[in-house]
Amino acid sequence: MKIALVGLGPGIHQFQFDEAPAVWGLENHPNLRANIRLEVQLDKTATHLYLRNHVQTLGHFECDRCLEEFEAKLEDVGRVMFSNDGELVQGSTDEIHVFDPQAREIDITEDVRDLLLLAIPAKFVCREDCQGLCPRCGVNLNLETCRCVARAVDSRWQALQKLVDNSK
């Protein structure tokens, strides 16, 4: 995704995009199927471009606890700077890119793709109070009660079980 700089004077400019995952190089990502909405606030100065990227989409996941499919909103904000000061770029660990002040456009595809990928949670849970599956019979405990007979706790684990019971 490229933003045209031609005709943009100094100051703040707003851009909005609503594109398919393929535009961002994510056409094969298993969790990203819906269009991705991007709002960009670009602050242009003589030597720098400051971008604030706000990305939103709907992710499609399978719950790690109960294995049910669900959709969840993904949203994140990232900041990127483009500068024509080579020393500033080399000495920084922040998201600073070199650009030619005479450039006609900037490419933000990689920055937005990284922002999206970082917005995907490491653990997929359909809801915080998801009960998951019974480890013995596999029934979804969110939908029905398990009919398994409770097994006696191994005596070596009883001390830990007391800690768990006391913490509730």
PDB file of N, CA and C in Angstrom, residues 72-153:
ATOM      1  N   ALA A  72     -13.154 -12.532  16.370  1.00  0.00           N
ATOM      2  CA  ALA A  72     -12.803 -11.513  17.348  1.00  0.00           C
ATOM      3  C   ALA A  72     -12.222 -10.306  16.622  1.00  0.00           C
ATOM      4  N   LYS A  73     -12.479  -9.147  17.175  1.00  0.00           N
ATOM      5  CA  LYS A  73     -11.968  -7.911  16.612  1.00  0.00           C
ATOM      6  C   LYS A  73     -10.480  -7.791  16.934  1.00  0.00           C
ATOM      7  N   LEU A  74      -9.701  -7.496  15.919  1.00  0.00           N
ATOM      8  CA  LEU A  74      -8.277  -7.234  16.095  1.00  0.00           C
ATOM      9  C   LEU A  74      -8.056  -5.749  15.846  1.00  0.00           C
ATOM     10  N   GLU A  75      -7.289  -5.126  16.730  1.00  0.00           N
ATOM     11  CA  GLU A  75      -7.074  -3.691  16.604  1.00  0.00           C
ATOM     12  C   GLU A  75      -5.733  -3.331  17.231  1.00  0.00           C
ATOM     13  N   ASP A  76      -4.997  -2.438  16.575  1.00  0.00           N
ATOM     14  CA  ASP A  76      -3.728  -1.994  17.122  1.00  0.00           C
ATOM     15  C   ASP A  76      -3.361  -0.645  16.506  1.00  0.00           C
ATOM     16  N   VAL A  77      -2.464   0.045  17.189  1.00  0.00           N
ATOM     17  CA  VAL A  77      -1.978   1.343  16.727  1.00  0.00           C
ATOM     18  C   VAL A  77      -0.458   1.284  16.699  1.00  0.00           C
ATOM     19  N   GLY A  78       0.116   1.782  15.622  1.00  0.00           N
ATOM     20  CA  GLY A  78       1.569   1.825  15.501  1.00  0.00           C
ATOM     21  C   GLY A  78       2.019   3.166  14.962  1.00  0.00           C
ATOM     22  N   ARG A  79       3.222   3.509  15.300  1.00  0.00           N
ATOM     23  CA  ARG A  79       3.797   4.767  14.830  1.00  0.00           C
ATOM     24  C   ARG A  79       5.054   4.463  14.024  1.00  0.00           C
ATOM     25  N   VAL A  80       5.196   5.186  12.927  1.00  0.00           N
ATOM     26  CA  VAL A  80       6.336   5.021  12.042  1.00  0.00           C
ATOM     27  C   VAL A  80       6.812   6.410  11.633  1.00  0.00           C
ATOM     28  N   MET A  81       8.117   6.531  11.464  1.00  0.00           N
ATOM     29  CA  MET A  81       8.666   7.799  11.007  1.00  0.00           C
ATOM     30  C   MET A  81       9.521   7.555   9.773  1.00  0.00           C
ATOM     31  N   PHE A  82       9.395   8.421   8.797  1.00  0.00           N
ATOM     32  CA  PHE A  82      10.245   8.426   7.620  1.00  0.00           C
ATOM     33  C   PHE A  82      11.083   9.694   7.717  1.00  0.00           C
ATOM     34  N   SER A  83      12.375   9.553   7.499  1.00  0.00           N
ATOM     35  CA  SER A  83      13.269  10.703   7.639  1.00  0.00           C
ATOM     36  C   SER A  83      14.293  10.697   6.516  1.00  0.00           C
ATOM     37  N   ASN A  84      14.761  11.900   6.145  1.00  0.00           N
ATOM     38  CA  ASN A  84      15.842  11.976   5.167  1.00  0.00           C
ATOM     39  C   ASN A  84      17.181  12.185   5.866  1.00  0.00           C
ATOM     40  N   ASP A  85      17.207  12.054   7.195  1.00  0.00           N
ATOM     41  CA  ASP A  85      18.419  12.173   7.993  1.00  0.00           C
ATOM     42  C   ASP A  85      18.998  10.773   8.212  1.00  0.00           C
ATOM     43  N   GLY A  86      20.000  10.394   7.429  1.00  0.00           N
ATOM     44  CA  GLY A  86      20.592   9.062   7.492  1.00  0.00           C
ATOM     45  C   GLY A  86      21.173   8.727   8.849  1.00  0.00           C
ATOM     46  N   GLU A  87      21.786   9.709   9.526  1.00  0.00           N
ATOM     47  CA  GLU A  87      22.368   9.465  10.848  1.00  0.00           C
ATOM     48  C   GLU A  87      21.289   9.121  11.871  1.00  0.00           C
ATOM     49  N   LEU A  88      20.181   9.806  11.808  1.00  0.00           N
ATOM     50  CA  LEU A  88      19.075   9.541  12.724  1.00  0.00           C
ATOM     51  C   LEU A  88      18.571   8.117  12.536  1.00  0.00           C
ATOM     52  N   VAL A  89      18.437   7.696  11.299  1.00  0.00           N
ATOM     53  CA  VAL A  89      17.927   6.359  10.992  1.00  0.00           C
ATOM     54  C   VAL A  89      18.898   5.284  11.461  1.00  0.00           C
ATOM     55  N   GLN A  90      20.190   5.453  11.199  1.00  0.00           N
ATOM     56  CA  GLN A  90      21.177   4.446  11.574  1.00  0.00           C
ATOM     57  C   GLN A  90      21.338   4.333  13.086  1.00  0.00           C
ATOM     58  N   GLY A  91      21.201   5.422  13.814  1.00  0.00           N
ATOM     59  CA  GLY A  91      21.415   5.404  15.258  1.00  0.00           C
ATOM     60  C   GLY A  91      20.181   5.057  16.058  1.00  0.00           C
ATOM     61  N   SER A  92      19.084   4.732  15.402  1.00  0.00           N
ATOM     62  CA  SER A  92      17.824   4.489  16.104  1.00  0.00           C
ATOM     63  C   SER A  92      17.416   3.028  16.040  1.00  0.00           C
ATOM     64  N   THR A  93      16.756   2.591  17.109  1.00  0.00           N
ATOM     65  CA  THR A  93      16.163   1.247  17.125  1.00  0.00           C
ATOM     66  C   THR A  93      14.658   1.332  16.910  1.00  0.00           C
ATOM     67  N   ASP A  94      14.126   2.533  16.754  1.00  0.00           N
ATOM     68  CA  ASP A  94      12.694   2.725  16.536  1.00  0.00           C
ATOM     69  C   ASP A  94      12.338   2.462  15.083  1.00  0.00           C
ATOM     70  N   GLU A  95      11.066   2.547  14.788  1.00  0.00           N
ATOM     71  CA  GLU A  95      10.568   2.355  13.431  1.00  0.00           C
ATOM     72  C   GLU A  95      10.803   3.631  12.625  1.00  0.00           C
ATOM     73  N   ILE A  96      12.028   3.789  12.135  1.00  0.00           N
ATOM     74  CA  ILE A  96      12.379   4.945  11.311  1.00  0.00           C
ATOM     75  C   ILE A  96      12.926   4.425   9.985  1.00  0.00           C
ATOM     76  N   HIS A  97      12.387   4.961   8.908  1.00  0.00           N
ATOM     77  CA  HIS A  97      12.809   4.560   7.572  1.00  0.00           C
ATOM     78  C   HIS A  97      13.400   5.771   6.855  1.00  0.00           C
ATOM     79  N   VAL A  98      14.326   5.503   5.955  1.00  0.00           N
ATOM     80  CA  VAL A  98      14.902   6.562   5.129  1.00  0.00           C
ATOM     81  C   VAL A  98      13.965   6.826   3.961  1.00  0.00           C
ATOM     82  N   PHE A  99      13.816   8.101   3.631  1.00  0.00           N
ATOM     83  CA  PHE A  99      13.070   8.420   2.422  1.00  0.00           C
ATOM     84  C   PHE A  99      13.681   9.656   1.770  1.00  0.00           C
ATOM     85  N   ASP A 100      13.512   9.727   0.489  1.00  0.00           N
ATOM     86  CA  ASP A 100      13.998  10.859  -0.286  1.00  0.00           C
ATOM     87  C   ASP A 100      12.944  11.959  -0.211  1.00  0.00           C
ATOM     88  N   PRO A 101      13.337  13.182   0.180  1.00  0.00           N
ATOM     89  CA  PRO A 101      12.344  14.263   0.265  1.00  0.00           C
ATOM     90  C   PRO A 101      11.651  14.549  -1.068  1.00  0.00           C
ATOM     91  N   GLN A 102      12.254  14.106  -2.162  1.00  0.00           N
ATOM     92  CA  GLN A 102      11.648  14.295  -3.484  1.00  0.00           C
ATOM     93  C   GLN A 102      10.763  13.105  -3.877  1.00  0.00           C
ATOM     94  N   ALA A 103      10.646  12.123  -2.983  1.00  0.00           N
ATOM     95  CA  ALA A 103       9.849  10.927  -3.278  1.00  0.00           C
ATOM     96  C   ALA A 103       8.409  11.303  -3.568  1.00  0.00           C
ATOM     97  N   ARG A 104       7.815  10.582  -4.464  1.00  0.00           N
ATOM     98  CA  ARG A 104       6.431  10.843  -4.862  1.00  0.00           C
ATOM     99  C   ARG A 104       5.448  10.023  -4.027  1.00  0.00           C
ATOM    100  N   GLU A 105       5.969   8.979  -3.359  1.00  0.00           N
ATOM    101  CA  GLU A 105       5.103   8.123  -2.541  1.00  0.00           C
ATOM    102  C   GLU A 105       5.932   7.366  -1.516  1.00  0.00           C
ATOM    103  N   ILE A 106       5.263   6.850  -0.506  1.00  0.00           N
ATOM    104  CA  ILE A 106       5.908   5.976   0.477  1.00  0.00           C
ATOM    105  C   ILE A 106       5.112   4.685   0.545  1.00  0.00           C
ATOM    106  N   ASP A 107       5.800   3.611   0.815  1.00  0.00           N
ATOM    107  CA  ASP A 107       5.169   2.291   0.900  1.00  0.00           C
ATOM    108  C   ASP A 107       5.059   1.901   2.377  1.00  0.00           C
ATOM    109  N   ILE A 108       3.835   1.694   2.854  1.00  0.00           N
ATOM    110  CA  ILE A 108       3.605   1.350   4.261  1.00  0.00           C
ATOM    111  C   ILE A 108       3.149  -0.098   4.430  1.00  0.00           C
ATOM    112  N   THR A 109       3.223  -0.879   3.369  1.00  0.00           N
ATOM    113  CA  THR A 109       2.724  -2.254   3.396  1.00  0.00           C
ATOM    114  C   THR A 109       3.362  -3.079   4.502  1.00  0.00           C
ATOM    115  N   GLU A 110       4.676  -3.065   4.574  1.00  0.00           N
ATOM    116  CA  GLU A 110       5.375  -3.881   5.569  1.00  0.00           C
ATOM    117  C   GLU A 110       5.041  -3.457   7.000  1.00  0.00           C
ATOM    118  N   ASP A 111       4.980  -2.158   7.238  1.00  0.00           N
ATOM    119  CA  ASP A 111       4.681  -1.663   8.582  1.00  0.00           C
ATOM    120  C   ASP A 111       3.273  -2.070   9.022  1.00  0.00           C
ATOM    121  N   VAL A 112       2.318  -1.978   8.119  1.00  0.00           N
ATOM    122  CA  VAL A 112       0.939  -2.348   8.450  1.00  0.00           C
ATOM    123  C   VAL A 112       0.828  -3.862   8.630  1.00  0.00           C
ATOM    124  N   ARG A 113       1.498  -4.628   7.779  1.00  0.00           N
ATOM    125  CA  ARG A 113       1.478  -6.083   7.911  1.00  0.00           C
ATOM    126  C   ARG A 113       2.047  -6.500   9.272  1.00  0.00           C
ATOM    127  N   ASP A 114       3.172  -5.904   9.670  1.00  0.00           N
ATOM    128  CA  ASP A 114       3.760  -6.208  10.976  1.00  0.00           C
ATOM    129  C   ASP A 114       2.809  -5.840  12.111  1.00  0.00           C
ATOM    130  N   LEU A 115       2.154  -4.698  11.988  1.00  0.00           N
ATOM    131  CA  LEU A 115       1.199  -4.256  13.006  1.00  0.00           C
ATOM    132  C   LEU A 115       0.046  -5.243  13.135  1.00  0.00           C
ATOM    133  N   LEU A 116      -0.455  -5.721  12.007  1.00  0.00           N
ATOM    134  CA  LEU A 116      -1.542  -6.711  12.016  1.00  0.00           C
ATOM    135  C   LEU A 116      -1.109  -8.022  12.649  1.00  0.00           C
ATOM    136  N   LEU A 117       0.055  -8.498  12.267  1.00  0.00           N
ATOM    137  CA  LEU A 117       0.527  -9.776  12.796  1.00  0.00           C
ATOM    138  C   LEU A 117       0.778  -9.700  14.298  1.00  0.00           C
ATOM    139  N   LEU A 118       1.212  -8.552  14.782  1.00  0.00           N
ATOM    140  CA  LEU A 118       1.422  -8.386  16.225  1.00  0.00           C
ATOM    141  C   LEU A 118       0.100  -8.245  16.983  1.00  0.00           C
ATOM    142  N   ALA A 119      -0.976  -7.892  16.287  1.00  0.00           N
ATOM    143  CA  ALA A 119      -2.284  -7.758  16.932  1.00  0.00           C
ATOM    144  C   ALA A 119      -2.963  -9.111  17.157  1.00  0.00           C
ATOM    145  N   ILE A 120      -2.483 -10.141  16.484  1.00  0.00           N
ATOM    146  CA  ILE A 120      -3.072 -11.477  16.637  1.00  0.00           C
ATOM    147  C   ILE A 120      -2.600 -12.049  17.970  1.00  0.00           C
ATOM    148  N   PRO A 121      -3.538 -12.469  18.822  1.00  0.00           N
ATOM    149  CA  PRO A 121      -3.134 -12.984  20.137  1.00  0.00           C
ATOM    150  C   PRO A 121      -2.367 -14.300  20.035  1.00  0.00           C
ATOM    151  N   ALA A 122      -1.533 -14.549  21.033  1.00  0.00           N
ATOM    152  CA  ALA A 122      -0.767 -15.791  21.068  1.00  0.00           C
ATOM    153  C   ALA A 122      -1.660 -16.967  21.448  1.00  0.00           C
ATOM    154  N   LYS A 123      -2.673 -16.707  22.256  1.00  0.00           N
ATOM    155  CA  LYS A 123      -3.611 -17.745  22.691  1.00  0.00           C
ATOM    156  C   LYS A 123      -5.002 -17.322  22.247  1.00  0.00           C
ATOM    157  N   PHE A 124      -5.693 -18.211  21.564  1.00  0.00           N
ATOM    158  CA  PHE A 124      -7.033 -17.925  21.064  1.00  0.00           C
ATOM    159  C   PHE A 124      -8.058 -18.472  22.044  1.00  0.00           C
ATOM    160  N   VAL A 125      -8.818 -17.600  22.669  1.00  0.00           N
ATOM    161  CA  VAL A 125      -9.850 -18.017  23.620  1.00  0.00           C
ATOM    162  C   VAL A 125     -11.143 -17.323  23.223  1.00  0.00           C
ATOM    163  N   CYS A 126     -12.199 -18.112  23.037  1.00  0.00           N
ATOM    164  CA  CYS A 126     -13.473 -17.561  22.570  1.00  0.00           C
ATOM    165  C   CYS A 126     -14.069 -16.579  23.566  1.00  0.00           C
ATOM    166  N   ARG A 127     -13.845 -16.834  24.843  1.00  0.00           N
ATOM    167  CA  ARG A 127     -14.265 -15.904  25.902  1.00  0.00           C
ATOM    168  C   ARG A 127     -13.446 -16.229  27.152  1.00  0.00           C
ATOM    169  N   GLU A 128     -13.283 -15.276  28.007  1.00  0.00           N
ATOM    170  CA  GLU A 128     -12.422 -15.450  29.177  1.00  0.00           C
ATOM    171  C   GLU A 128     -12.873 -16.584  30.090  1.00  0.00           C
ATOM    172  N   ASP A 129     -14.184 -16.795  30.203  1.00  0.00           N
ATOM    173  CA  ASP A 129     -14.677 -17.830  31.112  1.00  0.00           C
ATOM    174  C   ASP A 129     -14.928 -19.169  30.397  1.00  0.00           C
ATOM    175  N   CYS A 130     -14.285 -19.372  29.254  1.00  0.00           N
ATOM    176  CA  CYS A 130     -14.444 -20.629  28.522  1.00  0.00           C
ATOM    177  C   CYS A 130     -13.979 -21.791  29.404  1.00  0.00           C
ATOM    178  N   GLN A 131     -14.827 -22.823  29.519  1.00  0.00           N
ATOM    179  CA  GLN A 131     -14.528 -23.978  30.364  1.00  0.00           C
ATOM    180  C   GLN A 131     -13.715 -25.050  29.649  1.00  0.00           C
ATOM    181  N   GLY A 132     -13.665 -24.966  28.322  1.00  0.00           N
ATOM    182  CA  GLY A 132     -12.868 -25.926  27.556  1.00  0.00           C
ATOM    183  C   GLY A 132     -13.533 -27.281  27.416  1.00  0.00           C
ATOM    184  N   LEU A 133     -12.727 -28.292  27.173  1.00  0.00           N
ATOM    185  CA  LEU A 133     -13.204 -29.657  26.985  1.00  0.00           C
ATOM    186  C   LEU A 133     -12.845 -30.501  28.201  1.00  0.00           C
ATOM    187  N   CYS A 134     -13.676 -31.492  28.481  1.00  0.00           N
ATOM    188  CA  CYS A 134     -13.364 -32.442  29.549  1.00  0.00           C
ATOM    189  C   CYS A 134     -12.135 -33.240  29.103  1.00  0.00           C
ATOM    190  N   PRO A 135     -11.113 -33.335  29.933  1.00  0.00           N
ATOM    191  CA  PRO A 135      -9.911 -34.072  29.533  1.00  0.00           C
ATOM    192  C   PRO A 135     -10.133 -35.579  29.418  1.00  0.00           C
ATOM    193  N   ARG A 136     -11.242 -36.089  29.982  1.00  0.00           N
ATOM    194  CA  ARG A 136     -11.495 -37.535  29.925  1.00  0.00           C
ATOM    195  C   ARG A 136     -12.401 -37.911  28.774  1.00  0.00           C
ATOM    196  N   CYS A 137     -13.540 -37.238  28.658  1.00  0.00           N
ATOM    197  CA  CYS A 137     -14.500 -37.646  27.625  1.00  0.00           C
ATOM    198  C   CYS A 137     -14.565 -36.690  26.433  1.00  0.00           C
ATOM    199  N   GLY A 138     -14.011 -35.490  26.561  1.00  0.00           N
ATOM    200  CA  GLY A 138     -13.961 -34.554  25.451  1.00  0.00           C
ATOM    201  C   GLY A 138     -15.195 -33.711  25.243  1.00  0.00           C
ATOM    202  N   VAL A 139     -16.170 -33.760  26.154  1.00  0.00           N
ATOM    203  CA  VAL A 139     -17.383 -32.968  26.005  1.00  0.00           C
ATOM    204  C   VAL A 139     -17.038 -31.474  26.193  1.00  0.00           C
ATOM    205  N   ASN A 140     -17.719 -30.610  25.421  1.00  0.00           N
ATOM    206  CA  ASN A 140     -17.529 -29.167  25.548  1.00  0.00           C
ATOM    207  C   ASN A 140     -18.254 -28.721  26.816  1.00  0.00           C
ATOM    208  N   LEU A 141     -17.509 -28.317  27.825  1.00  0.00           N
ATOM    209  CA  LEU A 141     -18.081 -27.966  29.122  1.00  0.00           C
ATOM    210  C   LEU A 141     -18.849 -26.653  29.096  1.00  0.00           C
ATOM    211  N   ASN A 142     -18.762 -25.890  28.025  1.00  0.00           N
ATOM    212  CA  ASN A 142     -19.570 -24.679  27.868  1.00  0.00           C
ATOM    213  C   ASN A 142     -21.008 -25.026  27.479  1.00  0.00           C
ATOM    214  N   LEU A 143     -21.192 -26.197  26.859  1.00  0.00           N
ATOM    215  CA  LEU A 143     -22.492 -26.579  26.327  1.00  0.00           C
ATOM    216  C   LEU A 143     -23.228 -27.607  27.171  1.00  0.00           C
ATOM    217  N   GLU A 144     -22.478 -28.461  27.852  1.00  0.00           N
ATOM    218  CA  GLU A 144     -23.112 -29.496  28.665  1.00  0.00           C
ATOM    219  C   GLU A 144     -22.218 -29.902  29.825  1.00  0.00           C
ATOM    220  N   THR A 145     -22.824 -30.593  30.769  1.00  0.00           N
ATOM    221  CA  THR A 145     -22.092 -31.058  31.940  1.00  0.00           C
ATOM    222  C   THR A 145     -21.506 -32.428  31.659  1.00  0.00           C
ATOM    223  N   CYS A 146     -20.308 -32.612  32.088  1.00  0.00           N
ATOM    224  CA  CYS A 146     -19.606 -33.877  31.892  1.00  0.00           C
ATOM    225  C   CYS A 146     -20.202 -34.937  32.821  1.00  0.00           C
ATOM    226  N   ARG A 147     -20.304 -36.172  32.325  1.00  0.00           N
ATOM    227  CA  ARG A 147     -20.848 -37.275  33.129  1.00  0.00           C
ATOM    228  C   ARG A 147     -19.748 -38.228  33.605  1.00  0.00           C
ATOM    229  N   CYS A 148     -18.520 -37.792  33.495  1.00  0.00           N
ATOM    230  CA  CYS A 148     -17.403 -38.635  33.928  1.00  0.00           C
ATOM    231  C   CYS A 148     -17.410 -38.758  35.449  1.00  0.00           C
ATOM    232  N   VAL A 149     -16.993 -39.907  35.893  1.00  0.00           N
ATOM    233  CA  VAL A 149     -16.851 -40.135  37.324  1.00  0.00           C
ATOM    234  C   VAL A 149     -15.529 -39.512  37.747  1.00  0.00           C
ATOM    235  N   ALA A 150     -15.586 -38.725  38.807  1.00  0.00           N
ATOM    236  CA  ALA A 150     -14.376 -38.060  39.286  1.00  0.00           C
ATOM    237  C   ALA A 150     -13.366 -39.101  39.737  1.00  0.00           C
ATOM    238  N   ARG A 151     -12.150 -38.937  39.290  1.00  0.00           N
ATOM    239  CA  ARG A 151     -11.089 -39.846  39.694  1.00  0.00           C
ATOM    240  C   ARG A 151     -10.468 -39.355  40.995  1.00  0.00           C
ATOM    241  N   ALA A 152     -10.020 -40.289  41.774  1.00  0.00           N
ATOM    242  CA  ALA A 152      -9.332 -39.930  43.018  1.00  0.00           C
ATOM    243  C   ALA A 152      -8.017 -39.249  42.661  1.00  0.00           C
ATOM    244  N   VAL A 153      -7.693 -38.229  43.429  1.00  0.00           N
ATOM    245  CA  VAL A 153      -6.461 -37.487  43.205  1.00  0.00           C
ATOM    246  C   VAL A 153      -5.291 -38.307  43.738  1.00  0.00           C
TER     247      VAL A 153
END
